[in-house]
Structure formats: C-alpha cells, structure tokens
mmCIF file of C-alpha atoms (C1' of nucleotides) in Angstrom:
data_model
loop_
_atom_site.group_PDB
_atom_site.id
_atom_site.type_symbol
_atom_site.label_atom_id
_atom_site.label_comp_id
_atom_site.label_asym_id
_atom_site.label_seq_id
_atom_site.Cartn_x
_atom_site.Cartn_y
_atom_site.Cartn_z
ATOM 1 C CA MET A 1 -30.324 4.687 2.620
ATOM 2 C CA ARG A 2 -28.224 7.394 1.009
ATOM 3 C CA ILE A 3 -24.501 7.416 0.633
ATOM 4 C CA GLY A 4 -23.780 9.388 3.759
ATOM 5 C CA GLU A 5 -25.483 6.873 5.962
ATOM 6 C CA LEU A 6 -23.770 3.965 4.286
ATOM 7 C CA ALA A 7 -20.487 5.727 4.800
ATOM 8 C CA ALA A 8 -21.222 6.298 8.446
ATOM 9 C CA ARG A 9 -22.298 2.743 9.016
ATOM 10 C CA THR A 10 -19.319 1.170 7.305
ATOM 11 C CA ASP A 11 -16.700 3.666 8.343
ATOM 12 C CA VAL A 12 -15.760 4.138 4.741
ATOM 13 C CA SER A 13 -15.621 7.589 3.258
ATOM 14 C CA VAL A 14 -18.186 8.807 0.803
ATOM 15 C CA ARG A 15 -15.379 9.300 -1.627
ATOM 16 C CA SER A 16 -14.382 5.675 -1.386
ATOM 17 C CA LEU A 17 -17.912 4.426 -1.863
ATOM 18 C CA ARG A 18 -18.171 6.344 -5.103
ATOM 19 C CA TYR A 19 -14.829 4.953 -6.089
ATOM 20 C CA TYR A 20 -15.998 1.413 -5.404
ATOM 21 C CA GLU A 21 -18.896 1.998 -7.709
ATOM 22 C CA GLU A 22 -16.597 3.411 -10.347
ATOM 23 C CA GLN A 23 -14.560 0.224 -10.094
ATOM 24 C CA GLY A 24 -17.633 -1.923 -10.437
ATOM 25 C CA LEU A 25 -17.493 -3.269 -6.900
ATOM 26 C CA LEU A 26 -20.707 -1.720 -5.739
ATOM 27 C CA THR A 27 -23.940 -0.703 -7.396
ATOM 28 C CA SER A 28 -26.676 1.617 -6.356
ATOM 29 C CA SER A 29 -30.088 2.589 -7.519
ATOM 30 C CA ARG A 30 -30.601 6.241 -8.182
ATOM 31 C CA SER A 31 -33.349 8.523 -7.037
ATOM 32 C CA ALA A 32 -35.159 10.715 -9.532
ATOM 33 C CA GLY A 33 -32.714 13.468 -8.739
ATOM 34 C CA GLY A 34 -29.730 11.226 -9.296
ATOM 35 C CA GLN A 35 -28.760 10.425 -5.736
ATOM 36 C CA ARG A 36 -27.497 6.983 -4.864
ATOM 37 C CA HIS A 37 -29.669 4.711 -2.788
ATOM 38 C CA TYR A 38 -28.554 1.563 -1.045
ATOM 39 C CA THR A 39 -30.186 -1.301 0.766
ATOM 40 C CA GLU A 40 -29.117 -3.032 3.945
ATOM 41 C CA ALA A 41 -27.291 -5.657 1.938
ATOM 42 C CA GLU A 42 -24.788 -3.107 0.787
ATOM 43 C CA VAL A 43 -23.558 -2.606 4.306
ATOM 44 C CA GLU A 44 -22.182 -6.112 4.468
ATOM 45 C CA ARG A 45 -20.935 -5.879 0.955
ATOM 46 C CA VAL A 46 -18.900 -2.806 1.672
ATOM 47 C CA ARG A 47 -17.452 -4.426 4.755
ATOM 48 C CA PHE A 48 -16.525 -7.425 2.689
ATOM 49 C CA ILE A 49 -14.874 -5.245 0.090
ATOM 50 C CA GLN A 50 -12.910 -3.502 2.780
ATOM 51 C CA ARG A 51 -11.806 -6.828 4.110
ATOM 52 C CA LEU A 52 -10.546 -7.876 0.730
ATOM 53 C CA TYR A 53 -8.713 -4.608 0.356
ATOM 54 C CA ALA A 54 -7.133 -5.178 3.735
ATOM 55 C CA ALA A 55 -6.101 -8.610 2.523
ATOM 56 C CA GLY A 56 -4.140 -6.887 -0.157
ATOM 57 C CA LEU A 57 -6.361 -7.600 -3.118
ATOM 58 C CA SER A 58 -6.524 -4.875 -5.705
ATOM 59 C CA SER A 59 -9.823 -3.527 -6.876
ATOM 60 C CA ARG A 60 -9.305 -5.297 -10.145
ATOM 61 C CA THR A 61 -8.920 -8.629 -8.432
ATOM 62 C CA ILE A 62 -11.907 -7.945 -6.258
ATOM 63 C CA SER A 63 -13.977 -7.083 -9.261
ATOM 64 C CA GLU A 64 -13.019 -10.404 -10.773
ATOM 65 C CA LEU A 65 -14.195 -12.199 -7.688
ATOM 66 C CA LEU A 66 -17.422 -10.450 -6.936
ATOM 67 C CA PRO A 67 -19.360 -11.442 -10.058
ATOM 68 C CA CYS A 68 -19.292 -14.949 -8.699
ATOM 69 C CA VAL A 69 -20.822 -13.750 -5.480
ATOM 70 C CA ASP A 70 -23.400 -11.692 -7.294
ATOM 71 C CA THR A 71 -24.654 -13.880 -10.066
ATOM 72 C CA PRO A 72 -23.583 -17.434 -9.592
ATOM 73 C CA SER A 73 -23.697 -18.813 -13.089
ATOM 74 C CA GLU A 74 -21.844 -21.677 -14.654
ATOM 75 C CA GLY A 75 -19.471 -19.535 -16.584
ATOM 76 C CA ASN A 76 -17.716 -17.900 -13.757
ATOM 77 C CA TYR A 77 -17.354 -20.708 -11.276
ATOM 78 C CA ASP A 78 -14.207 -22.315 -12.503
ATOM 79 C CA ALA A 79 -12.374 -19.140 -13.231
ATOM 80 C CA ALA A 80 -13.482 -17.574 -10.009
ATOM 81 C CA LEU A 81 -12.663 -20.644 -7.983
ATOM 82 C CA GLU A 82 -9.201 -20.738 -9.383
ATOM 83 C CA ARG A 83 -8.781 -17.092 -8.760
ATOM 84 C CA MET A 84 -9.969 -17.472 -5.217
ATOM 85 C CA ALA A 85 -7.688 -20.413 -4.568
ATOM 86 C CA GLN A 86 -4.819 -18.388 -5.883
ATOM 87 C CA GLU A 87 -5.649 -15.436 -3.686
ATOM 88 C CA ARG A 88 -6.139 -17.753 -0.764
ATOM 89 C CA ASN A 89 -2.593 -18.936 -1.197
ATOM 90 C CA ARG A 90 -1.233 -15.464 -1.475
ATOM 91 C CA LEU A 91 -3.137 -14.609 1.641
ATOM 92 C CA SER A 92 -1.836 -17.588 3.570
ATOM 93 C CA GLU A 93 1.696 -16.792 2.647
ATOM 94 C CA HIS A 94 1.208 -13.249 3.665
ATOM 95 C CA ILE A 95 -0.214 -14.316 6.991
ATOM 96 C CA ASP A 96 2.728 -16.604 7.604
ATOM 97 C CA GLU A 97 5.110 -13.827 6.869
ATOM 98 C CA LEU A 98 3.359 -11.509 9.258
ATOM 99 C CA VAL A 99 3.438 -14.131 11.950
ATOM 100 C CA ARG A 100 7.159 -14.530 11.449
ATOM 101 C CA THR A 101 7.595 -10.797 11.618
ATOM 102 C CA ARG A 102 5.636 -10.668 14.817
ATOM 103 C CA ALA A 103 7.911 -13.299 16.252
ATOM 104 C CA ALA A 104 10.930 -11.275 15.216
ATOM 105 C CA LEU A 105 9.414 -8.256 16.875
ATOM 106 C CA ASP A 106 8.891 -10.285 20.018
ATOM 107 C CA GLY A 107 12.511 -11.322 19.942
ATOM 108 C CA LEU A 108 13.511 -7.716 19.533
ATOM 109 C CA MET A 109 11.427 -6.698 22.489
ATOM 110 C CA ALA A 110 12.808 -9.455 24.651
ATOM 111 C CA THR A 111 16.332 -8.431 23.820
ATOM 112 C CA ALA A 112 15.589 -4.820 24.494
ATOM 113 C CA ARG A 113 14.118 -5.666 27.870
ATOM 114 C CA ALA A 114 17.068 -7.827 28.742
ATOM 115 C CA HIS A 115 19.499 -5.079 27.869
ATOM 116 C CA ARG A 116 17.597 -2.541 29.845
ATOM 117 C CA GLU A 117 17.680 -4.742 32.887
ATOM 118 C CA SER A 118 21.334 -5.551 32.653
ATOM 119 C CA GLU A 119 21.947 -1.875 32.488
ATOM 120 C CA ALA A 120 19.739 -1.296 35.476
ATOM 121 C CA ARG A 121 21.753 -3.883 37.438
ATOM 122 C CA ALA A 122 25.033 -2.176 36.720
ATOM 123 C CA GLN A 123 24.064 1.006 38.430
ATOM 124 C CA GLY A 124 25.862 4.292 38.259
ATOM 125 C CA VAL A 125 27.346 3.435 34.911
ATOM 126 C CA ARG A 126 28.663 6.001 32.545
ATOM 127 C CA HIS A 127 25.745 7.666 30.882
ATOM 128 C CA GLY A 128 24.992 8.043 27.253
ATOM 129 C CA SER A 129 26.991 5.429 25.473
ATOM 130 C CA GLY A 130 25.599 2.093 26.517
ATOM 131 C CA ASP A 131 27.972 -0.787 26.941
ATOM 132 C CA GLY A 132 29.385 -0.814 23.482
ATOM 133 C CA ALA A 133 28.066 -4.306 22.884
ATOM 134 C CA SER A 134 27.241 -5.073 19.306
ATOM 135 C CA ALA A 135 23.638 -4.970 18.241
ATOM 136 C CA PRO A 136 21.470 -7.800 19.479
ATOM 137 C CA ARG A 137 21.145 -10.533 16.948
ATOM 138 C CA VAL A 138 17.384 -10.697 16.577
ATOM 139 C CA LEU A 139 17.228 -10.425 12.890
ATOM 140 C CA GLU A 140 17.288 -14.027 11.845
ATOM 141 C CA SER A 141 14.158 -15.263 10.172
ATOM 142 C CA MET B 1 30.144 -6.172 -1.446
ATOM 143 C CA ARG B 2 28.756 -3.522 -3.722
ATOM 144 C CA ILE B 3 25.132 -2.548 -4.103
ATOM 145 C CA GLY B 4 24.400 -4.788 -7.038
ATOM 146 C CA GLU B 5 25.362 -7.894 -5.158
ATOM 147 C CA LEU B 6 23.391 -6.915 -2.105
ATOM 148 C CA ALA B 7 20.410 -6.324 -4.336
ATOM 149 C CA ALA B 8 20.793 -9.712 -5.953
ATOM 150 C CA ARG B 9 21.182 -11.487 -2.653
ATOM 151 C CA THR B 10 18.212 -9.863 -0.998
ATOM 152 C CA ASP B 11 15.949 -9.670 -3.993
ATOM 153 C CA VAL B 12 15.515 -6.008 -3.396
ATOM 154 C CA SER B 13 16.114 -3.551 -6.194
ATOM 155 C CA VAL B 14 19.129 -1.294 -6.229
ATOM 156 C CA ARG B 15 16.749 1.595 -6.292
ATOM 157 C CA SER B 16 15.139 0.467 -3.084
ATOM 158 C CA LEU B 17 18.431 -0.033 -1.318
ATOM 159 C CA ARG B 18 19.383 3.541 -2.053
ATOM 160 C CA TYR B 19 15.975 4.590 -0.871
ATOM 161 C CA TYR B 20 16.467 2.731 2.411
ATOM 162 C CA GLU B 21 19.687 4.597 2.947
ATOM 163 C CA GLU B 22 17.983 7.862 2.166
ATOM 164 C CA GLN B 23 15.401 7.023 4.823
ATOM 165 C CA GLY B 24 18.078 6.200 7.349
ATOM 166 C CA LEU B 25 17.320 2.491 7.496
ATOM 167 C CA LEU B 26 20.587 1.344 6.060
ATOM 168 C CA THR B 27 24.141 2.667 6.025
ATOM 169 C CA SER B 28 27.084 1.937 3.850
ATOM 170 C CA SER B 29 30.728 2.750 3.738
ATOM 171 C CA ARG B 30 31.919 4.410 0.591
ATOM 172 C CA SER B 31 34.875 3.583 -1.571
ATOM 173 C CA ALA B 32 37.263 6.331 -2.563
ATOM 174 C CA GLY B 33 35.269 6.774 -5.716
ATOM 175 C CA GLY B 34 32.022 7.077 -3.828
ATOM 176 C CA GLN B 35 30.589 3.635 -4.345
ATOM 177 C CA ARG B 36 28.633 1.986 -1.562
ATOM 178 C CA HIS B 37 30.138 -0.997 0.172
ATOM 179 C CA TYR B 38 28.296 -3.388 2.432
ATOM 180 C CA THR B 39 29.202 -6.210 4.752
ATOM 181 C CA GLU B 40 27.485 -9.549 5.218
ATOM 182 C CA ALA B 41 25.490 -8.147 8.111
ATOM 183 C CA GLU B 42 23.598 -5.904 5.768
ATOM 184 C CA VAL B 43 22.047 -8.855 4.030
ATOM 185 C CA GLU B 44 20.098 -9.827 7.109
ATOM 186 C CA ARG B 45 19.332 -6.251 7.859
ATOM 187 C CA VAL B 46 17.780 -5.676 4.483
ATOM 188 C CA ARG B 47 15.713 -8.806 4.862
ATOM 189 C CA PHE B 48 14.544 -7.599 8.208
ATOM 190 C CA ILE B 49 13.608 -4.245 6.782
ATOM 191 C CA GLN B 50 11.643 -5.915 4.037
ATOM 192 C CA ARG B 51 9.835 -7.959 6.604
ATOM 193 C CA LEU B 52 8.834 -4.884 8.510
ATOM 194 C CA TYR B 53 7.631 -3.267 5.330
ATOM 195 C CA ALA B 54 5.591 -6.344 4.600
ATOM 196 C CA ALA B 55 4.121 -6.036 8.044
ATOM 197 C CA GLY B 56 2.819 -2.667 7.045
ATOM 198 C CA LEU B 57 5.244 -0.487 8.947
ATOM 199 C CA SER B 58 6.174 2.742 7.242
ATOM 200 C CA SER B 59 9.779 3.671 6.749
ATOM 201 C CA ARG B 60 9.350 6.327 9.373
ATOM 202 C CA THR B 61 8.212 3.789 11.918
ATOM 203 C CA ILE B 62 11.001 1.451 10.973
ATOM 204 C CA SER B 63 13.532 4.192 11.359
ATOM 205 C CA GLU B 64 12.195 4.823 14.833
ATOM 206 C CA LEU B 65 12.667 1.184 15.701
ATOM 207 C CA LEU B 66 16.034 0.436 14.242
ATOM 208 C CA PRO B 67 18.138 2.728 16.421
ATOM 209 C CA CYS B 68 17.294 0.411 19.263
ATOM 210 C CA VAL B 69 18.592 -2.515 17.304
ATOM 211 C CA ASP B 70 21.698 -0.662 16.292
ATOM 212 C CA THR B 71 22.860 1.072 19.387
ATOM 213 C CA PRO B 72 21.102 -0.238 22.412
ATOM 214 C CA SER B 73 21.402 2.604 24.846
ATOM 215 C CA GLU B 74 19.291 3.600 27.806
ATOM 216 C CA GLY B 75 17.557 6.424 26.102
ATOM 217 C CA ASN B 76 15.783 4.552 23.409
ATOM 218 C CA TYR B 77 14.613 1.452 25.195
ATOM 219 C CA ASP B 78 11.422 2.670 26.692
ATOM 220 C CA ALA B 79 10.301 4.610 23.689
ATOM 221 C CA ALA B 80 11.249 1.850 21.337
ATOM 222 C CA LEU B 81 9.644 -0.812 23.477
ATOM 223 C CA GLU B 82 6.425 1.086 23.567
ATOM 224 C CA ARG B 83 6.589 1.622 19.884
ATOM 225 C CA MET B 84 7.237 -2.020 19.262
ATOM 226 C CA ALA B 85 4.422 -3.096 21.531
ATOM 227 C CA GLN B 86 2.148 -0.775 19.671
ATOM 228 C CA GLU B 87 3.196 -2.109 16.307
ATOM 229 C CA ARG B 88 2.895 -5.617 17.609
ATOM 230 C CA ASN B 89 -0.721 -4.945 18.406
ATOM 231 C CA ARG B 90 -1.390 -3.438 15.056
ATOM 232 C CA LEU B 91 0.214 -6.443 13.512
ATOM 233 C CA SER B 92 -1.810 -8.899 15.539
ATOM 234 C CA GLU B 93 -5.017 -7.171 14.641
ATOM 235 C CA HIS B 94 -4.031 -7.185 11.038
ATOM 236 C CA ILE B 95 -3.263 -10.873 11.160
ATOM 237 C CA ASP B 96 -6.616 -11.604 12.756
ATOM 238 C CA GLU B 97 -8.348 -9.676 10.072
ATOM 239 C CA LEU B 98 -6.538 -11.551 7.359
ATOM 240 C CA VAL B 99 -7.425 -14.833 8.956
ATOM 241 C CA ARG B 100 -11.064 -13.820 9.018
ATOM 242 C CA THR B 101 -10.855 -12.802 5.409
ATOM 243 C CA ARG B 102 -9.345 -16.121 4.507
ATOM 244 C CA ALA B 103 -12.183 -17.831 6.265
ATOM 245 C CA ALA B 104 -14.659 -15.735 4.325
ATOM 246 C CA LEU B 105 -12.876 -16.677 1.144
ATOM 247 C CA ASP B 106 -13.114 -20.317 2.110
ATOM 248 C CA GLY B 107 -16.815 -19.915 2.666
ATOM 249 C CA LEU B 108 -17.119 -18.291 -0.717
ATOM 250 C CA MET B 109 -15.310 -21.137 -2.362
ATOM 251 C CA ALA B 110 -17.398 -23.748 -0.626
ATOM 252 C CA THR B 111 -20.550 -22.037 -1.752
ATOM 253 C CA ALA B 112 -19.310 -21.742 -5.272
ATOM 254 C CA ARG B 113 -18.440 -25.421 -5.380
ATOM 255 C CA ALA B 114 -21.809 -26.374 -3.978
ATOM 256 C CA HIS B 115 -23.582 -24.312 -6.594
ATOM 257 C CA ARG B 116 -21.552 -25.758 -9.370
ATOM 258 C CA GLU B 117 -22.391 -29.244 -8.256
ATOM 259 C CA SER B 118 -26.055 -28.624 -7.859
ATOM 260 C CA GLU B 119 -26.046 -27.278 -11.349
ATOM 261 C CA ALA B 120 -24.186 -30.329 -12.564
ATOM 262 C CA ARG B 121 -26.809 -32.561 -10.950
ATOM 263 C CA ALA B 122 -29.659 -30.864 -12.756
ATOM 264 C CA GLN B 123 -28.381 -31.768 -16.161
ATOM 265 C CA GLY B 124 -29.544 -30.333 -19.435
ATOM 266 C CA VAL B 125 -30.663 -27.205 -17.727
ATOM 267 C CA ARG B 126 -31.214 -23.978 -19.531
ATOM 268 C CA HIS B 127 -27.837 -22.427 -20.150
ATOM 269 C CA GLY B 128 -26.567 -19.069 -19.215
ATOM 270 C CA SER B 129 -28.838 -17.850 -16.482
ATOM 271 C CA GLY B 130 -28.107 -19.949 -13.453
ATOM 272 C CA ASP B 131 -31.018 -20.794 -11.203
ATOM 273 C CA GLY B 132 -31.907 -17.261 -10.317
ATOM 274 C CA ALA B 133 -31.173 -17.902 -6.669
ATOM 275 C CA SER B 134 -30.014 -14.885 -4.761
ATOM 276 C CA ALA B 135 -26.324 -14.476 -4.085
ATOM 277 C CA PRO B 136 -24.829 -16.869 -1.572
ATOM 278 C CA ARG B 137 -24.658 -15.372 1.860
ATOM 279 C CA VAL B 138 -20.971 -15.689 2.566
ATOM 280 C CA LEU B 139 -20.295 -12.167 3.518
ATOM 281 C CA GLU B 140 -20.851 -12.273 7.236
ATOM 282 C CA SER B 141 -17.818 -11.576 9.316
ATOM 283 C "C1'" DC C 1 -40.700 29.182 0.216
ATOM 284 C "C1'" DT C 2 -36.108 29.230 1.964
ATOM 285 C "C1'" DA C 3 -32.024 27.841 4.060
ATOM 286 C "C1'" DA C 4 -29.231 24.218 5.495
ATOM 287 C "C1'" DA C 5 -27.520 19.827 4.798
ATOM 288 C "C1'" DA C 6 -26.444 16.269 1.846
ATOM 289 C "C1'" DC C 7 -25.506 14.909 -2.695
ATOM 290 C "C1'" DC C 8 -23.700 15.159 -7.651
ATOM 291 C "C1'" DT C 9 -19.601 15.216 -11.164
ATOM 292 C "C1'" DG C 10 -15.071 16.247 -12.385
ATOM 293 C "C1'" DA C 11 -10.576 17.298 -11.527
ATOM 294 C "C1'" DC C 12 -6.459 17.815 -9.256
ATOM 295 C "C1'" DA C 13 -3.467 16.516 -4.989
ATOM 296 C "C1'" DT C 14 -1.201 13.179 -1.939
ATOM 297 C "C1'" DG C 15 1.765 9.635 -0.058
ATOM 298 C "C1'" DG C 16 4.901 5.842 -0.298
ATOM 299 C "C1'" DA C 17 7.664 2.571 -2.373
ATOM 300 C "C1'" DT C 18 9.432 1.762 -6.533
ATOM 301 C "C1'" DG C 19 10.536 2.138 -11.749
ATOM 302 C "C1'" DT C 20 13.024 4.526 -15.145
ATOM 303 C "C1'" DC C 21 15.837 7.742 -17.607
ATOM 304 C "C1'" DA C 22 19.726 10.993 -18.315
ATOM 305 C "C1'" DG C 23 24.333 12.312 -17.911
ATOM 306 C "C1'" DG C 24 28.488 11.364 -15.745
ATOM 307 C "C1'" DG C 25 32.102 8.638 -13.058
ATOM 308 C "C1'" DG C 26 34.699 4.243 -11.119
ATOM 309 C "C1'" DC C 27 37.150 0.154 -11.866
ATOM 310 C "C1'" DA C 28 38.885 -4.163 -13.737
ATOM 311 C "C1'" DA C 29 40.362 -6.911 -17.927
ATOM 312 C "C1'" DG C 30 42.285 -6.936 -22.271
ATOM 313 C "C1'" DC D 1 44.207 3.429 -22.998
ATOM 314 C "C1'" DT D 2 39.928 1.567 -24.085
ATOM 315 C "C1'" DT D 3 35.919 -1.139 -23.566
ATOM 316 C "C1'" DG D 4 32.280 -2.788 -20.770
ATOM 317 C "C1'" DC D 5 30.003 -3.107 -16.662
ATOM 318 C "C1'" DC D 6 28.646 -1.386 -12.531
ATOM 319 C "C1'" DC D 7 27.905 2.611 -9.910
ATOM 320 C "C1'" DC D 8 26.645 7.662 -8.787
ATOM 321 C "C1'" DT D 9 23.017 11.636 -8.294
ATOM 322 C "C1'" DG D 10 18.867 13.829 -9.454
ATOM 323 C "C1'" DA D 11 14.632 14.073 -11.364
ATOM 324 C "C1'" DC D 12 10.456 12.725 -13.127
ATOM 325 C "C1'" DA D 13 6.857 8.810 -13.703
ATOM 326 C "C1'" DT D 14 3.653 5.343 -11.833
ATOM 327 C "C1'" DC D 15 0.154 2.957 -9.156
ATOM 328 C "C1'" DC D 16 -3.845 3.124 -6.224
ATOM 329 C "C1'" DA D 17 -6.869 4.269 -2.701
ATOM 330 C "C1'" DT D 18 -8.160 8.556 -0.754
ATOM 331 C "C1'" DG D 19 -8.467 13.426 0.271
ATOM 332 C "C1'" DT D 20 -10.031 17.762 -1.196
ATOM 333 C "C1'" DC D 21 -11.952 21.551 -3.692
ATOM 334 C "C1'" DA D 22 -15.160 23.841 -6.896
ATOM 335 C "C1'" DG D 23 -19.444 24.742 -8.749
ATOM 336 C "C1'" DG D 24 -23.935 23.069 -9.128
ATOM 337 C "C1'" DT D 25 -28.400 20.230 -7.852
ATOM 338 C "C1'" DT D 26 -31.492 17.597 -4.622
ATOM 339 C "C1'" DT D 27 -33.562 16.754 -0.413
ATOM 340 C "C1'" DT D 28 -35.225 17.921 3.984
ATOM 341 C "C1'" DA D 29 -36.368 20.802 7.959
ATOM 342 C "C1'" DG D 30 -38.360 24.959 9.524
#
DNA sequence: CTAAAACCTGACATGGATGTCAGGGGCAAG
DNA sequence: CTTGCCCCTGACATCCATGTCAGGTTTTAG
C-alpha cells in the first residue's frame, strides 16, 4: 500500500510517517518512481510506534529498541533488554503517578460536589461570593 | 519563603515557578522591593500543579480547574466538574494505553530472552547473523 | 492523452514547558 | 558602604513531533 493508505489505516499523518522513516523507525520499499510502498506488517508496526510514543519514549529510544524487534541477533539482546527494563520502570512509575493524580482529581470532584450540595441546602444565600471557606484540602498526595 | 526556596523544596526550577505565575496557576505576594514571597501552602500547590502537568493537562486546562480549588463558588462548580470529569476520562484512557504498552514491552522482553536462550543452547553457532527467523510477533495490541 | 489525485523533497512554522543570558535591583553580613 | 547572593524582567534558544507550504513528479481514472 502507499503512504496515504497507511496513514488512513493507522490514523497517523503522512507527515509523521515520513518522519518515522527519517528517524529510522520505519522502512519502506520504493516504487520505480520513488513512492513509498508498505506491507500489512507496517500497520502494526506504526501502531506499536505510536504506542511507544504515547508511553513517553523519544524517537531515539524507540530506535534503540526496535532493532531488537527487527533482527534478533546476539549483539543487541543484552543492551536492548536492559534498555527495555529501564523503560519499563520509567513507564511503571509514570503509570503510578497518573493513578495518584486521578485519585487526586477524584478527591477534587468529591469536594466540589459536596460544596455544591451544601450550598444548595442553604437556599437563598447571598449570591456571588460563596461561603468564604478556605479552599478544600484535596491537594495532598 | 522566597522563590529559590520554593524551587528547592518542590524540585521545580525558578524559571518554571515564574512561568506558572504568568499562566495564572500560582500567585505570590511581593516584598517592597518586588520579590515574590510564598507561604507553606504553595509547596503543596506547586506539587499538585506538577502532577497535573504530568497527567498531560495543559496549563490552560489547569488554570480552568484551579479556580474551583481556590474559590469554591456556585458559578464554577458545574463547569469545573464537567471539565474534571472529562480530564479524568482522558487520564483513564491514557493510563490504560500505558498499561497495554507495558504489557507489549513485557512480551517483547520475554521474546528477547527466549531467543537469547535458544541461541545459547545451540552453541558454537555461526556468529553475527542470528537464525534468520522473522521478527518476533510481539506487536499485537 | 489529460486531468486529478496522490506522492516526493525541502524548508520553515508551531506550541509548550523550560533553559539561559543580559542588565539591573534587593537585602543581609561584615 | 561594600561584597555576595538571591531576585527581577525581558528576550531569545531549545527540543520534538507535527503542521504547512511550495514547486515538482508519479500514478491512476476517464
């Protein structure tokens, strides 16, 4: 398939696909006229690349990882494994942090709801300035 | 405390703290000479801001959320709640994606280990070209 | 054959958080 | 007062994935 179709099927812009190739993350065969051609396999590969990007890996890191996927050969196992383990850790930490943030957000929402309801209970209150209470303490880790 | 101390205690650069203020995420009182002064409360606030950044919220989004934390008043609850719910979803999706990516990484590592061992078993093999097997299929979602 | 659609390369633009530098004050200790 | 350290503003730099535009070629449909 040509680049446009790959782009459509992966929801990644044509621009980005060319960029991936520039960064050595993706390869293509070329037609006589110089146009890029891809096989089905590239669809998954692009999705995988996107996933790694979403995980916060830089294209340089990705390009260090992919050779191991491409051409498993003795040389790159150890280095790649270490690299992957390292990124796995980073990723886990990041996930934990996001989970904590989500919890904080939940706390914030709960507090907001509670405040809204207490305000609703005290009907006919003075408008516009709330109750003057200090900010809800939802910021702790 | 002055900005340098806040920076040290939150592990956020002085530059960034000023930037937060510029974006309306943080306020400070000023000394006669114009220097920023902060209270203890700001330490937690900065940490919270960092957390939201880490969760992928933009400073604009954060600044839409924080007023609710600061001055809970009728007007901003509904909007802020909706906003928070929305960001919570984004966050959850993001987390799921990262978890999937981590799983994919685990698969990759397992495959790499397996290959290394199978190569170790077949001792004295020709060096440098692996076994010519096609790339491990670890890319599925 | 021709026109439209898709592709090519190369270059410059963007956004967002942050780094960094310049030139000038504030403030405490000696 | 002076020295040293921290602070101020403003501006420009950087990184990185993408967007976008220009000018030209290839492919495909009619």
